[in-house]
mmCIF file of C-alpha atoms in Angstrom:
data_model
loop_
_atom_site.group_PDB
_atom_site.id
_atom_site.type_symbol
_atom_site.label_atom_id
_atom_site.label_comp_id
_atom_site.label_asym_id
_atom_site.label_seq_id
_atom_site.Cartn_x
_atom_site.Cartn_y
_atom_site.Cartn_z
ATOM 1 C CA MET A 609 10.232 7.040 29.057
ATOM 2 C CA ASP A 610 9.644 5.419 32.419
ATOM 3 C CA ARG A 611 10.192 1.832 31.928
ATOM 4 C CA VAL A 612 8.961 0.775 35.525
ATOM 5 C CA ALA A 613 5.289 -0.066 35.677
ATOM 6 C CA PHE A 614 5.247 -0.461 39.583
ATOM 7 C CA GLN A 615 7.182 -1.793 42.451
ATOM 8 C CA ILE A 616 6.671 -4.670 44.743
ATOM 9 C CA GLY A 617 8.640 -3.551 47.830
ATOM 10 C CA PRO A 618 12.126 -2.641 46.617
ATOM 11 C CA VAL A 619 11.717 -4.690 43.305
ATOM 12 C CA PRO A 620 10.866 -2.707 40.203
ATOM 13 C CA ILE A 621 8.550 -4.397 37.796
ATOM 14 C CA MET A 622 9.285 -3.296 34.165
ATOM 15 C CA TRP A 623 6.697 -2.448 31.615
ATOM 16 C CA TYR A 624 8.287 -4.935 29.262
ATOM 17 C CA ALA A 625 7.798 -7.668 31.773
ATOM 18 C CA VAL A 626 4.016 -6.615 32.095
ATOM 19 C CA PHE A 627 3.402 -6.795 28.493
ATOM 20 C CA ILE A 628 5.075 -10.264 28.197
ATOM 21 C CA VAL A 629 3.073 -11.657 31.021
ATOM 22 C CA SER A 630 -0.078 -10.186 29.607
ATOM 23 C CA GLY A 631 0.775 -11.888 26.184
ATOM 24 C CA ILE A 632 1.215 -15.171 28.037
ATOM 25 C CA ILE A 633 -1.964 -15.085 29.971
ATOM 26 C CA LEU A 634 -4.064 -14.096 26.942
ATOM 27 C CA GLY A 635 -2.199 -16.848 24.920
ATOM 28 C CA LEU A 636 -3.188 -19.376 27.483
ATOM 29 C CA GLY A 637 -6.736 -18.296 27.038
ATOM 30 C CA VAL A 638 -6.311 -18.749 23.198
ATOM 31 C CA VAL A 639 -4.981 -22.244 23.345
ATOM 32 C CA THR A 640 -7.528 -23.232 25.947
ATOM 33 C CA TRP A 641 -10.332 -21.998 23.668
ATOM 34 C CA LEU A 642 -9.046 -23.521 20.491
ATOM 35 C CA GLY A 643 -7.965 -26.686 22.172
ATOM 36 C CA LYS A 644 -11.325 -27.637 23.357
ATOM 37 C CA SER A 645 -12.594 -28.463 20.041
ATOM 38 C CA LYS A 646 -9.661 -30.857 19.364
ATOM 39 C CA GLY A 647 -9.809 -32.752 22.647
ATOM 40 C CA TYR A 648 -7.110 -30.807 24.762
ATOM 41 C CA ASP A 649 -7.491 -30.149 28.230
ATOM 42 C CA PHE A 650 -6.507 -27.013 30.341
ATOM 43 C CA GLU A 651 -4.116 -29.118 32.266
ATOM 44 C CA ASP A 652 -2.353 -30.070 28.970
ATOM 45 C CA TRP A 653 -1.523 -26.345 28.462
ATOM 46 C CA ILE A 654 -0.492 -25.729 31.872
ATOM 47 C CA ASP A 655 2.108 -28.622 31.518
ATOM 48 C CA PHE A 656 3.190 -27.171 28.271
ATOM 49 C CA LEU A 657 3.566 -23.602 29.710
ATOM 50 C CA LEU A 658 5.503 -24.794 32.795
ATOM 51 C CA LEU A 659 7.992 -26.614 30.675
ATOM 52 C CA GLY A 660 7.877 -24.577 27.491
ATOM 53 C CA LEU A 661 8.081 -21.093 28.651
ATOM 54 C CA PRO A 662 11.418 -21.174 30.361
ATOM 55 C CA ILE A 663 12.878 -23.065 27.315
ATOM 56 C CA GLY A 664 11.397 -20.494 24.902
ATOM 57 C CA LEU A 665 12.772 -17.533 26.957
ATOM 58 C CA VAL A 666 16.196 -19.098 26.961
ATOM 59 C CA GLY A 667 15.985 -19.549 23.300
ATOM 60 C CA THR A 668 15.020 -15.870 22.654
ATOM 61 C CA ARG A 669 17.855 -14.744 25.033
ATOM 62 C CA LEU A 670 20.629 -17.116 23.511
ATOM 63 C CA TYR A 671 19.610 -16.019 20.009
ATOM 64 C CA PHE A 672 19.960 -12.392 20.885
ATOM 65 C CA ILE A 673 23.354 -12.973 22.732
ATOM 66 C CA LEU A 674 24.603 -14.905 19.791
ATOM 67 C CA PHE A 675 24.240 -12.114 17.337
ATOM 68 C CA ASN A 676 25.616 -9.466 19.928
ATOM 69 C CA LEU A 677 28.467 -11.711 21.224
ATOM 70 C CA PRO A 678 31.308 -9.162 21.270
ATOM 71 C CA TYR A 679 29.171 -6.974 23.725
ATOM 72 C CA TYR A 680 28.424 -9.902 25.985
ATOM 73 C CA GLN A 681 31.953 -11.053 25.952
ATOM 74 C CA ASP A 682 32.896 -7.787 27.364
ATOM 75 C CA ASN A 683 29.801 -7.694 29.707
ATOM 76 C CA PRO A 684 29.117 -11.273 30.640
ATOM 77 C CA ALA A 685 26.947 -10.330 33.671
ATOM 78 C CA GLU A 686 24.546 -8.612 31.201
ATOM 79 C CA MET A 687 23.628 -11.953 29.609
ATOM 80 C CA PHE A 688 21.350 -12.552 32.613
ATOM 81 C CA ASN A 689 19.740 -9.081 32.608
ATOM 82 C CA VAL A 690 16.516 -9.546 30.821
ATOM 83 C CA ARG A 691 14.259 -7.082 32.517
ATOM 84 C CA GLY A 692 14.996 -4.331 30.017
ATOM 85 C CA GLY A 693 14.570 -6.359 26.852
ATOM 86 C CA GLY A 694 17.089 -8.271 24.702
ATOM 87 C CA LEU A 695 14.944 -11.079 23.601
ATOM 88 C CA ALA A 696 14.859 -12.145 19.796
ATOM 89 C CA ILE A 697 11.629 -13.950 18.814
ATOM 90 C CA HIS A 698 13.158 -16.095 16.200
ATOM 91 C CA GLY A 699 15.242 -17.797 18.956
ATOM 92 C CA GLY A 700 12.007 -18.467 20.714
ATOM 93 C CA MET A 701 10.284 -19.883 17.727
ATOM 94 C CA ILE A 702 13.272 -22.395 17.109
ATOM 95 C CA ALA A 703 13.347 -23.369 20.718
ATOM 96 C CA GLY A 704 9.530 -23.595 20.959
ATOM 97 C CA LEU A 705 9.179 -25.785 17.944
ATOM 98 C CA ILE A 706 11.895 -28.186 19.182
ATOM 99 C CA PHE A 707 10.191 -28.328 22.632
ATOM 100 C CA THR A 708 6.846 -28.784 21.133
ATOM 101 C CA TYR A 709 7.856 -31.849 18.897
ATOM 102 C CA PHE A 710 9.166 -33.730 22.106
ATOM 103 C CA PHE A 711 6.230 -32.600 24.149
ATOM 104 C CA THR A 712 3.755 -33.944 21.639
ATOM 105 C CA LYS A 713 5.645 -37.222 21.327
ATOM 106 C CA LYS A 714 5.522 -37.631 25.027
ATOM 107 C CA LYS A 715 1.708 -36.791 25.351
ATOM 108 C CA ASN A 716 0.853 -38.659 22.189
ATOM 109 C CA PHE A 717 -0.530 -35.504 20.587
ATOM 110 C CA ASP A 718 -0.770 -34.688 16.919
ATOM 111 C CA PHE A 719 2.251 -32.306 16.404
ATOM 112 C CA LEU A 720 0.623 -30.350 13.550
ATOM 113 C CA ILE A 721 -2.627 -29.800 15.332
ATOM 114 C CA THR A 722 -0.781 -28.837 18.492
ATOM 115 C CA VAL A 723 1.257 -26.172 16.686
ATOM 116 C CA ASP A 724 -1.840 -24.891 14.771
ATOM 117 C CA ILE A 725 -3.376 -24.249 18.115
ATOM 118 C CA LEU A 726 -0.237 -22.654 19.669
ATOM 119 C CA ALA A 727 0.651 -20.481 16.562
ATOM 120 C CA PRO A 728 -2.345 -17.927 17.036
ATOM 121 C CA ALA A 729 -1.394 -17.580 20.677
ATOM 122 C CA PHE A 730 2.081 -17.012 19.895
ATOM 123 C CA ILE A 731 1.583 -14.209 17.283
ATOM 124 C CA LEU A 732 -0.860 -12.569 19.714
ATOM 125 C CA GLY A 733 1.784 -12.580 22.286
ATOM 126 C CA GLN A 734 4.226 -11.041 19.716
ATOM 127 C CA SER A 735 1.728 -8.332 18.958
ATOM 128 C CA ILE A 736 1.402 -7.415 22.713
ATOM 129 C CA GLY A 737 5.155 -7.813 23.288
ATOM 130 C CA ARG A 738 5.950 -5.111 20.683
ATOM 131 C CA TRP A 739 4.506 -2.556 23.119
ATOM 132 C CA GLY A 740 7.326 -3.412 25.527
ATOM 133 C CA ASN A 741 9.660 -2.453 22.805
ATOM 134 C CA PHE A 742 7.903 0.807 22.534
ATOM 135 C CA ILE A 743 8.299 1.492 26.360
ATOM 136 C CA ASN A 744 12.012 0.419 26.080
ATOM 137 C CA GLN A 745 12.472 2.629 22.999
ATOM 138 C CA GLU A 746 13.961 -0.224 20.916
ATOM 139 C CA ALA A 747 13.069 -1.906 17.632
ATOM 140 C CA TYR A 748 12.379 1.567 16.184
ATOM 141 C CA GLY A 749 12.749 2.667 12.641
ATOM 142 C CA GLN A 750 14.532 5.184 10.483
ATOM 143 C CA VAL A 751 14.649 8.964 11.170
ATOM 144 C CA VAL A 752 11.626 10.790 10.223
ATOM 145 C CA SER A 753 10.177 14.304 10.565
ATOM 146 C CA GLN A 754 7.557 14.935 13.301
ATOM 147 C CA GLU A 755 5.082 15.808 10.514
ATOM 148 C CA THR A 756 5.435 12.165 9.248
ATOM 149 C CA LEU A 757 4.131 11.017 12.548
ATOM 150 C CA SER A 758 1.514 13.587 13.049
ATOM 151 C CA TRP A 759 -1.302 11.089 12.370
ATOM 152 C CA LEU A 760 -0.335 9.104 15.466
ATOM 153 C CA PRO A 761 -1.419 9.708 19.070
ATOM 154 C CA GLN A 762 0.701 12.119 21.027
ATOM 155 C CA PHE A 763 2.128 9.523 23.309
ATOM 156 C CA ILE A 764 3.468 7.411 20.525
ATOM 157 C CA GLN A 765 5.033 10.452 18.854
ATOM 158 C CA GLU A 766 6.710 11.347 22.027
ATOM 159 C CA GLY A 767 7.801 7.807 22.481
ATOM 160 C CA MET A 768 9.392 7.863 19.034
ATOM 161 C CA TYR A 769 11.405 10.912 19.980
ATOM 162 C CA ILE A 770 14.788 9.182 20.609
ATOM 163 C CA ASN A 771 18.261 10.872 20.965
ATOM 164 C CA GLY A 772 16.902 14.158 19.727
ATOM 165 C CA VAL A 773 15.066 12.912 16.490
ATOM 166 C CA TYR A 774 11.932 11.207 15.484
ATOM 167 C CA HIS A 775 11.805 7.658 14.300
ATOM 168 C CA GLN A 776 9.318 5.325 12.446
ATOM 169 C CA PRO A 777 7.259 3.490 14.896
ATOM 170 C CA THR A 778 8.096 0.086 13.496
ATOM 171 C CA PHE A 779 6.840 -1.566 16.790
ATOM 172 C CA LEU A 780 3.445 -0.386 15.903
ATOM 173 C CA TYR A 781 3.525 -1.556 12.347
ATOM 174 C CA GLU A 782 4.422 -4.929 13.483
ATOM 175 C CA SER A 783 2.010 -5.044 16.351
ATOM 176 C CA ILE A 784 -0.884 -4.300 14.006
ATOM 177 C CA TRP A 785 0.303 -6.680 11.261
ATOM 178 C CA ASN A 786 0.583 -9.465 13.773
ATOM 179 C CA LEU A 787 -2.894 -8.758 15.061
ATOM 180 C CA VAL A 788 -4.245 -9.100 11.546
ATOM 181 C CA VAL A 789 -2.427 -12.354 10.989
ATOM 182 C CA PHE A 790 -3.886 -13.644 14.293
ATOM 183 C CA VAL A 791 -7.291 -12.868 13.039
ATOM 184 C CA ILE A 792 -6.733 -14.693 9.685
ATOM 185 C CA MET A 793 -5.409 -17.697 11.699
ATOM 186 C CA ILE A 794 -8.359 -17.980 14.017
ATOM 187 C CA VAL A 795 -10.748 -17.666 11.135
ATOM 188 C CA LEU A 796 -9.002 -20.447 9.091
ATOM 189 C CA PHE A 797 -8.795 -22.783 12.251
ATOM 190 C CA LYS A 798 -12.474 -22.334 12.687
ATOM 191 C CA SER A 799 -13.480 -22.809 9.178
ATOM 192 C CA LYS A 800 -14.271 -25.830 6.971
ATOM 193 C CA TYR A 801 -11.023 -25.271 5.202
ATOM 194 C CA TYR A 802 -8.881 -26.075 8.133
ATOM 195 C CA LYS A 803 -6.306 -28.927 7.862
ATOM 196 C CA PRO A 804 -3.428 -29.777 10.153
ATOM 197 C CA GLY A 805 -0.421 -27.535 9.388
ATOM 198 C CA ARG A 806 -2.250 -24.904 7.489
ATOM 199 C CA VAL A 807 -2.493 -22.441 10.492
ATOM 200 C CA LEU A 808 1.183 -22.908 11.152
ATOM 201 C CA GLY A 809 1.837 -22.383 7.523
ATOM 202 C CA ILE A 810 -0.172 -19.076 7.544
ATOM 203 C CA TYR A 811 1.762 -18.008 10.597
ATOM 204 C CA LEU A 812 5.133 -18.638 9.022
ATOM 205 C CA ILE A 813 4.193 -16.849 5.872
ATOM 206 C CA GLY A 814 2.104 -13.984 7.307
ATOM 207 C CA TYR A 815 4.406 -13.021 10.122
ATOM 208 C CA SER A 816 7.597 -13.514 7.874
ATOM 209 C CA ILE A 817 6.223 -11.218 5.217
ATOM 210 C CA GLY A 818 5.462 -8.504 7.663
ATOM 211 C CA ARG A 819 8.783 -8.957 9.414
ATOM 212 C CA PHE A 820 10.750 -8.881 6.126
ATOM 213 C CA VAL A 821 9.067 -5.566 5.036
ATOM 214 C CA ILE A 822 9.294 -3.888 8.436
ATOM 215 C CA GLU A 823 12.847 -4.944 9.070
ATOM 216 C CA ASP A 824 14.052 -2.809 6.225
ATOM 217 C CA LEU A 825 12.767 0.297 8.062
ATOM 218 C CA ARG A 826 14.521 -0.652 11.364
ATOM 219 C CA MET A 827 17.827 0.765 12.680
ATOM 220 C CA ASP A 828 18.630 -1.891 15.298
ATOM 221 C CA SER A 829 18.713 -5.098 13.341
ATOM 222 C CA LEU A 830 20.869 -8.031 14.043
ATOM 223 C CA TYR A 831 23.334 -8.788 11.279
ATOM 224 C CA LEU A 832 25.301 -11.684 9.793
ATOM 225 C CA GLY A 833 27.877 -10.040 7.690
ATOM 226 C CA ASN A 834 26.065 -7.284 5.563
ATOM 227 C CA PHE A 835 22.549 -9.212 5.826
ATOM 228 C CA GLN A 836 19.899 -8.560 8.224
ATOM 229 C CA VAL A 837 19.405 -11.866 10.109
ATOM 230 C CA ALA A 838 15.659 -11.445 10.402
ATOM 231 C CA ARG A 839 15.210 -10.958 6.788
ATOM 232 C CA LEU A 840 17.247 -13.998 5.914
ATOM 233 C CA ILE A 841 15.193 -16.131 8.556
ATOM 234 C CA SER A 842 12.037 -14.703 7.069
ATOM 235 C CA ILE A 843 12.848 -16.066 3.627
ATOM 236 C CA VAL A 844 13.409 -19.542 5.018
ATOM 237 C CA LEU A 845 10.219 -19.291 7.043
ATOM 238 C CA ILE A 846 8.138 -18.153 4.153
ATOM 239 C CA ALA A 847 9.319 -21.222 2.087
ATOM 240 C CA ALA A 848 8.611 -23.482 5.051
ATOM 241 C CA GLY A 849 5.091 -22.114 5.589
ATOM 242 C CA ALA A 850 4.317 -22.534 1.895
ATOM 243 C CA TYR A 851 5.616 -26.151 1.980
ATOM 244 C CA LEU A 852 3.507 -26.803 5.083
ATOM 245 C CA PHE A 853 0.391 -25.260 3.583
ATOM 246 C CA TYR A 854 0.854 -27.312 0.362
ATOM 247 C CA ARG A 855 1.453 -30.570 2.187
ATOM 248 C CA SER A 856 -1.259 -30.002 4.748
ATOM 249 C CA MET A 857 -3.537 -33.078 5.211
ATOM 250 C CA SER A 858 -6.892 -33.955 6.653
ATOM 251 C CA SER A 859 -7.347 -32.475 10.090
ATOM 252 C CA GLY A 860 -8.061 -35.669 11.943
ATOM 253 C CA LYS A 861 -8.341 -35.617 15.779
ATOM 254 C CA GLY A 862 -6.633 -33.555 18.320
ATOM 255 C CA LYS A 863 -4.983 -36.341 19.981
ATOM 256 C CA ASN A 864 -3.814 -39.702 18.644
#
């Protein structure tokens, strides 16, 4: 598949980057919309984006490099080549949560409400970003017959024909699952049942359940010994989400 969306002069712009940027723009719209009801300003999110985005991207890259260390030790220059992929979402989650904690302290915002606003935007971006994996022909699943994929549009079938065989479109499963979780989070945030921390709890539980199940179908998982790293992290995040949901308190105000 052609990974180049278009060119600006001699510089090729990759589809992966187009999907990532699209997710960021839509995510900014989501946090602006949700934040209004809690007293946040558009400028607050611009400040967050300008500082948090590079930190999050570094986190996703470092996490990926860490679990592919032998390759990058032999090819150190490739550590800086992110145009074709190689970003791990769990690294971005960890870096993002740490940054958000200090950001809310500096701005005197409520941490739980802030992450409740950010979480739907984050998973929407994940849903969109999975299509970048499709273009790059990565994050795909086990070998299947063409007949198994016959229910899918032709372009997806063709995209899942990799190295002479067809694969499960795990990118599609996760993209759809994330979109469902996104809708649930928005409905909860806007409902009378919302309490600070509950949306983040739903994100951690919902995303991680989907990732745990889908990861078993993938062929390019990161491993720690004999264990898939994403499944181990998912178990921890499900427990953390359940704890957050259980301990959630009254919503209060968007800012302290």
